[in-house]
Coordinates of C-alpha atoms and ligand atoms in Angstrom, one line a residue:
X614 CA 7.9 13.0 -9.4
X615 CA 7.3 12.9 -5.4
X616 CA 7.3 9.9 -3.7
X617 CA 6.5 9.6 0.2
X618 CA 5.7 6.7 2.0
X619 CA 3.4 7.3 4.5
X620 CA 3.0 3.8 6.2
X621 CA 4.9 1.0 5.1
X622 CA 3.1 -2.1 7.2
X623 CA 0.3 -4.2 6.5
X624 CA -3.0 -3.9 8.3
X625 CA -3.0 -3.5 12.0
X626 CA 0.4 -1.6 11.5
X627 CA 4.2 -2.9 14.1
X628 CA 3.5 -2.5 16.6
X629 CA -0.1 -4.0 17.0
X630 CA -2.9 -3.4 19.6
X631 CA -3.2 -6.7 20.3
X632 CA 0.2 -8.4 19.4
X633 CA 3.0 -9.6 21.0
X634 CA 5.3 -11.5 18.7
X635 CA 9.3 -11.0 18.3
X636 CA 8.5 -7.7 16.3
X637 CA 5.5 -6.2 17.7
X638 CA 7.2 -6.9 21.3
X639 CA 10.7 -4.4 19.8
X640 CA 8.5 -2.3 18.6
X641 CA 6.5 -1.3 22.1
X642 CA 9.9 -1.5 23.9
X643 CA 10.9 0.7 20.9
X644 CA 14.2 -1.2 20.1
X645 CA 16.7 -0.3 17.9
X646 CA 16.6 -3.6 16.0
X647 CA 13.3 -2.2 14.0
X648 CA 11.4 0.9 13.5
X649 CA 7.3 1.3 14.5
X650 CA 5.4 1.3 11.0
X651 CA 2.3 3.0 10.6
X652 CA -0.4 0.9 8.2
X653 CA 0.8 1.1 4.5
X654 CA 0.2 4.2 2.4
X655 CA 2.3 6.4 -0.4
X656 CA 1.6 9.8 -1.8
X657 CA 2.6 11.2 -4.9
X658 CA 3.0 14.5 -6.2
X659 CA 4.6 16.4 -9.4
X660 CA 5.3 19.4 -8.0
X661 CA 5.2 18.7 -4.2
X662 CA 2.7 21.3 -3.8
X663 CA -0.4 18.9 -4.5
X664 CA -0.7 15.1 -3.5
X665 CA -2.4 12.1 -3.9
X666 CA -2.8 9.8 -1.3
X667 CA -2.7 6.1 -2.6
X668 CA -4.5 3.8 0.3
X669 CA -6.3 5.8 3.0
X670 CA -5.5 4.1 6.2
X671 CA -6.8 4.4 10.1
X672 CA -3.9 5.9 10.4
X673 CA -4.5 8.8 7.6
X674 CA -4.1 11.6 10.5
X675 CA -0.8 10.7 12.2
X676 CA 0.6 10.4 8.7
X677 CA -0.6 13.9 7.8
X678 CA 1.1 15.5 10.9
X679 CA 4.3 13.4 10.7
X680 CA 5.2 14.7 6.9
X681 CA 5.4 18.4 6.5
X682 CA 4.2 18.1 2.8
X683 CA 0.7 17.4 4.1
X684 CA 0.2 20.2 6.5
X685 CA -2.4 22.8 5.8
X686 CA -0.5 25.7 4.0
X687 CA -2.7 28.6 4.1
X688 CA -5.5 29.9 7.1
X689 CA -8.5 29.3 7.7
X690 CA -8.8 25.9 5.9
X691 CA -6.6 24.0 3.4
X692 CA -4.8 20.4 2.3
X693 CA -2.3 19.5 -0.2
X694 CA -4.2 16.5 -0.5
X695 CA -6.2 16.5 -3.7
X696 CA -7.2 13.3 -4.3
X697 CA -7.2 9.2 -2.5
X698 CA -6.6 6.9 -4.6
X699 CA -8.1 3.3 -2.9
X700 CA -6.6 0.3 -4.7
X701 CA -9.0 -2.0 -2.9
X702 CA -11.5 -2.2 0.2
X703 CA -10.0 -3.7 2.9
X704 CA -10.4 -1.3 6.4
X705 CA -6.7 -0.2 6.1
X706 CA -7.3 1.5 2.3
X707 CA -10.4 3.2 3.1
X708 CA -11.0 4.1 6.8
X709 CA -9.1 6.9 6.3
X710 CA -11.5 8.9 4.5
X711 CA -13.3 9.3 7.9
X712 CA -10.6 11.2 8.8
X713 CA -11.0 13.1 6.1
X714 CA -14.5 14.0 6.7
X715 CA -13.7 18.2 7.8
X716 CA -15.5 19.8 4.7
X717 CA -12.7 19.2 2.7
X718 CA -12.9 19.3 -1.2
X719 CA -11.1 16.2 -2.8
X720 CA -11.3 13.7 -5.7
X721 CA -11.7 10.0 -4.5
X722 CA -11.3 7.5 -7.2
X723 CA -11.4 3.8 -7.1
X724 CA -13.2 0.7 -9.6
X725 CA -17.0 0.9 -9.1
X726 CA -16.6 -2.5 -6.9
X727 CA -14.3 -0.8 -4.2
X728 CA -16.2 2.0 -3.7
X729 CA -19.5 0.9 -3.3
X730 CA -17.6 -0.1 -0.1
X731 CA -17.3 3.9 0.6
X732 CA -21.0 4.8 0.2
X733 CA -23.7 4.7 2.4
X734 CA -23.3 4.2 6.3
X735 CA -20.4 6.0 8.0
X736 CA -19.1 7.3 4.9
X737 CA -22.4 9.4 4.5
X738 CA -20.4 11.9 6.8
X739 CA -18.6 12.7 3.4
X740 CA -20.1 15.9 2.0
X741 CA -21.1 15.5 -2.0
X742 CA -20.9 18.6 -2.6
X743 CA -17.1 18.4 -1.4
X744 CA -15.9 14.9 -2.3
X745 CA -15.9 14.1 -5.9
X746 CA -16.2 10.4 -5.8
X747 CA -14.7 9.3 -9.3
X748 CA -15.4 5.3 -10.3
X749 CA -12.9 4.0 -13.0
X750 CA -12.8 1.4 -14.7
X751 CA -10.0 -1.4 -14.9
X752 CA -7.0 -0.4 -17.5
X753 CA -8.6 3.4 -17.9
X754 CA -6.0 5.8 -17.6
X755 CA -7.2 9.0 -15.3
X756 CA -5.9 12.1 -15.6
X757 CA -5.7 13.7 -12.1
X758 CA -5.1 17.3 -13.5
X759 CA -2.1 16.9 -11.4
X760 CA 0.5 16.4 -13.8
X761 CA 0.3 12.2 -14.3
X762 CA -1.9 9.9 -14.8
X763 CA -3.0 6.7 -12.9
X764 CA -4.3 3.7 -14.4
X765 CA -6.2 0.8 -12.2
X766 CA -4.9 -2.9 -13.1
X767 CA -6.5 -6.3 -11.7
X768 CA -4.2 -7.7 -9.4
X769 CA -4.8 -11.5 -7.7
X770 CA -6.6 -11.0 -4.5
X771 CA -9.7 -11.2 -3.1
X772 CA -13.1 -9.3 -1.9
X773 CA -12.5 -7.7 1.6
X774 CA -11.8 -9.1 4.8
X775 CA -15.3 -7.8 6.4
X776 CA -17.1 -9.1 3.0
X777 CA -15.4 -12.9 3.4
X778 CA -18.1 -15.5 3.6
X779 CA -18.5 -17.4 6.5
X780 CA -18.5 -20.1 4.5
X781 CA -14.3 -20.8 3.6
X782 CA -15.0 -23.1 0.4
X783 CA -16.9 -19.8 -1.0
X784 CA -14.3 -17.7 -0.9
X785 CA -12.7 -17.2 -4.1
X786 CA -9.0 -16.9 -3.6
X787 CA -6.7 -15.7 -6.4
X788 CA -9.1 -13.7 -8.3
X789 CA -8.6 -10.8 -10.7
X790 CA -11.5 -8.0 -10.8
X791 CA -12.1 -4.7 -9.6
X792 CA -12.0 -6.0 -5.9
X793 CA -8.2 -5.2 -5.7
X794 CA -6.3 -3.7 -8.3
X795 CA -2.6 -2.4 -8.5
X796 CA -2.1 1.5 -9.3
X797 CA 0.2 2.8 -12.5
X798 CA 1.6 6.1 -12.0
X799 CA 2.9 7.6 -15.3
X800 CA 4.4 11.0 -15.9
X801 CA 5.2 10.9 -19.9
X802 CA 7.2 7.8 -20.7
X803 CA 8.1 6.9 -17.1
X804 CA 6.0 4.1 -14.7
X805 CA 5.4 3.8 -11.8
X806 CA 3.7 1.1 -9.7
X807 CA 2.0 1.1 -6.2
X808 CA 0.7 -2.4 -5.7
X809 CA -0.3 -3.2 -1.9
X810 CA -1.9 -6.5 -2.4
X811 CA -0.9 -9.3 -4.9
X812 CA -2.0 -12.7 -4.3
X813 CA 0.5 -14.3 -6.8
X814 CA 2.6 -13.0 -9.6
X815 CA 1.2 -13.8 -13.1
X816 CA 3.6 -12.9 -16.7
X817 CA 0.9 -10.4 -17.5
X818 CA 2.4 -8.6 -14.3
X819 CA 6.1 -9.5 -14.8
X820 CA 5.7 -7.9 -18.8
X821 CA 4.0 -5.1 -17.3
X822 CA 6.5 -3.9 -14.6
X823 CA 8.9 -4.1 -17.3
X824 CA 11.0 -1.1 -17.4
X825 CA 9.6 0.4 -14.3
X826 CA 11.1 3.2 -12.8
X827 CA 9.6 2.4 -9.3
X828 CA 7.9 -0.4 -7.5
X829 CA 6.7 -0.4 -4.3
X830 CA 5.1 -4.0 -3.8
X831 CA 3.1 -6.4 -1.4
X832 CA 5.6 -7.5 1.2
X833 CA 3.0 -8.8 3.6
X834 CA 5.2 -12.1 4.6
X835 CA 8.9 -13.3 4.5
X836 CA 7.4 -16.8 4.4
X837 CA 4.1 -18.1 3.1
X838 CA 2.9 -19.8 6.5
X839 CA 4.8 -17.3 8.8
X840 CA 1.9 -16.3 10.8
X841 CA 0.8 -19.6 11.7
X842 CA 4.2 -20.8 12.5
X843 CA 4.6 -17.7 14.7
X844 CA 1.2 -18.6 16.5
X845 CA -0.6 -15.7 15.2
X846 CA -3.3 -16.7 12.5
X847 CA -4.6 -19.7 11.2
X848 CA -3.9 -18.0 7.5
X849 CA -1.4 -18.3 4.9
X850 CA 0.0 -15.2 3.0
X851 CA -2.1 -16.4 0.1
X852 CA -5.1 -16.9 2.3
X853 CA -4.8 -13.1 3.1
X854 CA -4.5 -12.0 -0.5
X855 CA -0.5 -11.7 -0.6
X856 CA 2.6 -12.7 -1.6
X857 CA 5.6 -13.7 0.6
X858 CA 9.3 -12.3 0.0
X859 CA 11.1 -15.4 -0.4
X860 CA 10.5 -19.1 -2.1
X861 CA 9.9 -20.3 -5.3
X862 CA 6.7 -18.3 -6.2
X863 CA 7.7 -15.2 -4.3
X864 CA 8.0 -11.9 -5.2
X865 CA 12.1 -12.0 -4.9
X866 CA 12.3 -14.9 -7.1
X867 CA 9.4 -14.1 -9.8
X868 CA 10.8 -11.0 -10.3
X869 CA 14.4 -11.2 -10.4
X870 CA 14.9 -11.2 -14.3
X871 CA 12.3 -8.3 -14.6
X872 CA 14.2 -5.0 -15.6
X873 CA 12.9 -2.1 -12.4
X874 CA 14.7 1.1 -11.2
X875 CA 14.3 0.5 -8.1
X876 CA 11.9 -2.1 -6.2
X877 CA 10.8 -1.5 -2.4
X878 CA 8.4 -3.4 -0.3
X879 CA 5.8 -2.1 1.3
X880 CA 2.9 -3.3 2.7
X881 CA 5.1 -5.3 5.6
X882 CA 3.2 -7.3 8.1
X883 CA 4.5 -7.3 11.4
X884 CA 5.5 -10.9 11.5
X885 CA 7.8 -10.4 8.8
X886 CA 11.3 -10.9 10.2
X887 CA 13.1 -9.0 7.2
X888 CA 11.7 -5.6 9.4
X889 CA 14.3 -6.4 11.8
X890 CA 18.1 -4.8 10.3
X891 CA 19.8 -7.2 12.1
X892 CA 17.7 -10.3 10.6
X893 CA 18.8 -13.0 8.2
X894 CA 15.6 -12.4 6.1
X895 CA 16.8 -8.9 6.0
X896 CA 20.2 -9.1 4.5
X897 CA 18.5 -11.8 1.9
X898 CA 15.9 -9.7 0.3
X899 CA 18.6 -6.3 0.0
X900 CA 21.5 -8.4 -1.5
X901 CA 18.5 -9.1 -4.2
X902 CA 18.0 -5.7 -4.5
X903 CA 15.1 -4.8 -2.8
X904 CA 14.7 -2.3 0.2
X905 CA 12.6 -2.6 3.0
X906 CA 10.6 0.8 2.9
X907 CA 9.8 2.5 6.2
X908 CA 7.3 5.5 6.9
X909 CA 9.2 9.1 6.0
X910 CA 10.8 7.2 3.1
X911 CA 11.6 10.0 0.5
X912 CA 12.1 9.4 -3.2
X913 CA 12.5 12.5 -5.8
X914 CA 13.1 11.2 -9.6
X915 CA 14.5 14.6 -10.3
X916 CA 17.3 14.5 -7.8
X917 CA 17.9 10.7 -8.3
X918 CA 18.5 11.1 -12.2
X919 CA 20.7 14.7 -11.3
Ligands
LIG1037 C1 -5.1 -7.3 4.4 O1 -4.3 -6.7 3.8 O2 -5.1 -8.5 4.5 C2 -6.1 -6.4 5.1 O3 -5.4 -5.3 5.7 C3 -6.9 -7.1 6.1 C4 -7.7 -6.1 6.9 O4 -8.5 -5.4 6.4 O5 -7.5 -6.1 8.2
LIG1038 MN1 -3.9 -4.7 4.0
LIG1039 ZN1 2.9 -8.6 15.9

């Protein structure tokens, strides 16, 4: 199996449009200390002829043109890209099918919930005839025809941002539905796991990571309360819909003792001091094991087990 990480930071992507903190500031003066992120995305492929992109960001087009995998391959018209695969509804998992919208056939596939978020208004531009919209249901394992399967799993989070009462005691933080759901990749016996947004870990999720071959995971925050201690938001990680990296409930901690190949964090907002190399946070989270993943970020089972 083919892994490439497309974009590796959370929504609004390092640097920002409209952000000046430590990182977003080294990233427009394009310091060495940290690399510029696009907004979190992975694709997959068996044979690396024919993908699926998992999370269909803003920045779907840039991401196409910076990984040769994606380019067309034969005149007049052509993608690698088979299939999206959009774990939830927030604006930086589905606005990227408008860049999509050139008379291109694909599959997209995600719970009934998050794609009534893809029908009607802009998304009309979406030929029917072309893009095979596939709803699934939570734990049904879909064969992509591509050589693995992918199976949908409830993950604590939350309806989208855009979709958020007004109302804050409405909002129902923490819940498990079809709103947002993490993605199992399997190929035979082997697992794989692309999970964006996680609210807070749970031992149905610890049991089923178990034995994981990969993991790329919600690593929105270092800390829970990073953004408002960094004057950026009035919101918590949790608040958001994710997990930090480090404390007692975080995803370091929860899932030390839980047996994964290898575990990478993706998903990275831009406040999230462990993006700088030279950080503290940084050193912390590898010497547990984890890597920070950037965009370009290659993984090929076959040559890692050779
Ligand atoms: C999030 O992960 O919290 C979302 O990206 C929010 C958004 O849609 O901007
Ligand atoms: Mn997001
Ligand atoms: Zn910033």
């Amino acid at each position: 199996m083919q892994f490439l990480i497309l974009g590796s930071a959370a929504g609004g992507g390092l640097p920002q449009w409209n952000c000046l903190c430590e990182n977003c500031r080294l990233a427009y003066r394009r310091d060495g200390r940290l690399t510029a992120r696009t907004q979190c995305s992975v694709a997959v492929s068996a044979d690396g002829e024919n993908w699926v992109v998992l999370s269909a960001t803003p920045d779907l087009r840039q991401q196409i043109i910076s990984n040769p995998e994606l380019h067309p391959k034969c005149a007049p018209r052509h993608s690698p890209i088979k299939a999206v695969f959009a774990p939830n509804g927030d604006i930086d998992n589905i606005a990227g099918l408008l860049v999509m919208r050139e008379m291109q056939p694909f599959a997209l596939f995600a719970t009934r919930s998050v794609m009534a978020h893809t029908e009607g208004g802009v998304f009309g531009v979406l030929n029917a005839d072309l893009v095979q919209r596939r709803p699934i249901a939570l734990d049904e394992s879909v064969d992509t025809g591509l050589g693995f399967t992918i199976t949908a799993f409830a993950t604590p989070g939350k309806i989208p941002l855009y979709m958020e009462s007004r109302n804050e005691a409405e909002i129902e933080l923490g819940a498990e539905g079809e709103s947002t759901v993490g993605l199992e990749i399997r190929d035979g016996d082997r697992r794989f796991y692309y999970i964006p947004s996680c609210a807070r870990m749970t031992d149905a999720l610890r049991k089923r990571l178990e034995g994981a071959e990969i993991l790329f995971f919600d690593g929105t925050t270092f800390e829970d309360d990073e953004m408002i201690r960094q004057g950026l938001s009035p919101k918590t990680a949790w608040r958001m819909g994710h997990m930090a990296m480090n404390g007692e409930r975080g995803s370091v901690r929860t899932l030390a003792d839980v047996d994964i190949g290898q575990r990478i964090f993706v998903h990275i907002n831009n406040s999230n001091p462990a993006l700088r190399h030279d950080s503290a946070e940084r050193r912390q989270v590898e010497a547990a094991g984890w890597r920070i993943g950037h965009d370009g970020l290659r993984i090929d089972t076959a040559e890692a087990r050779s």
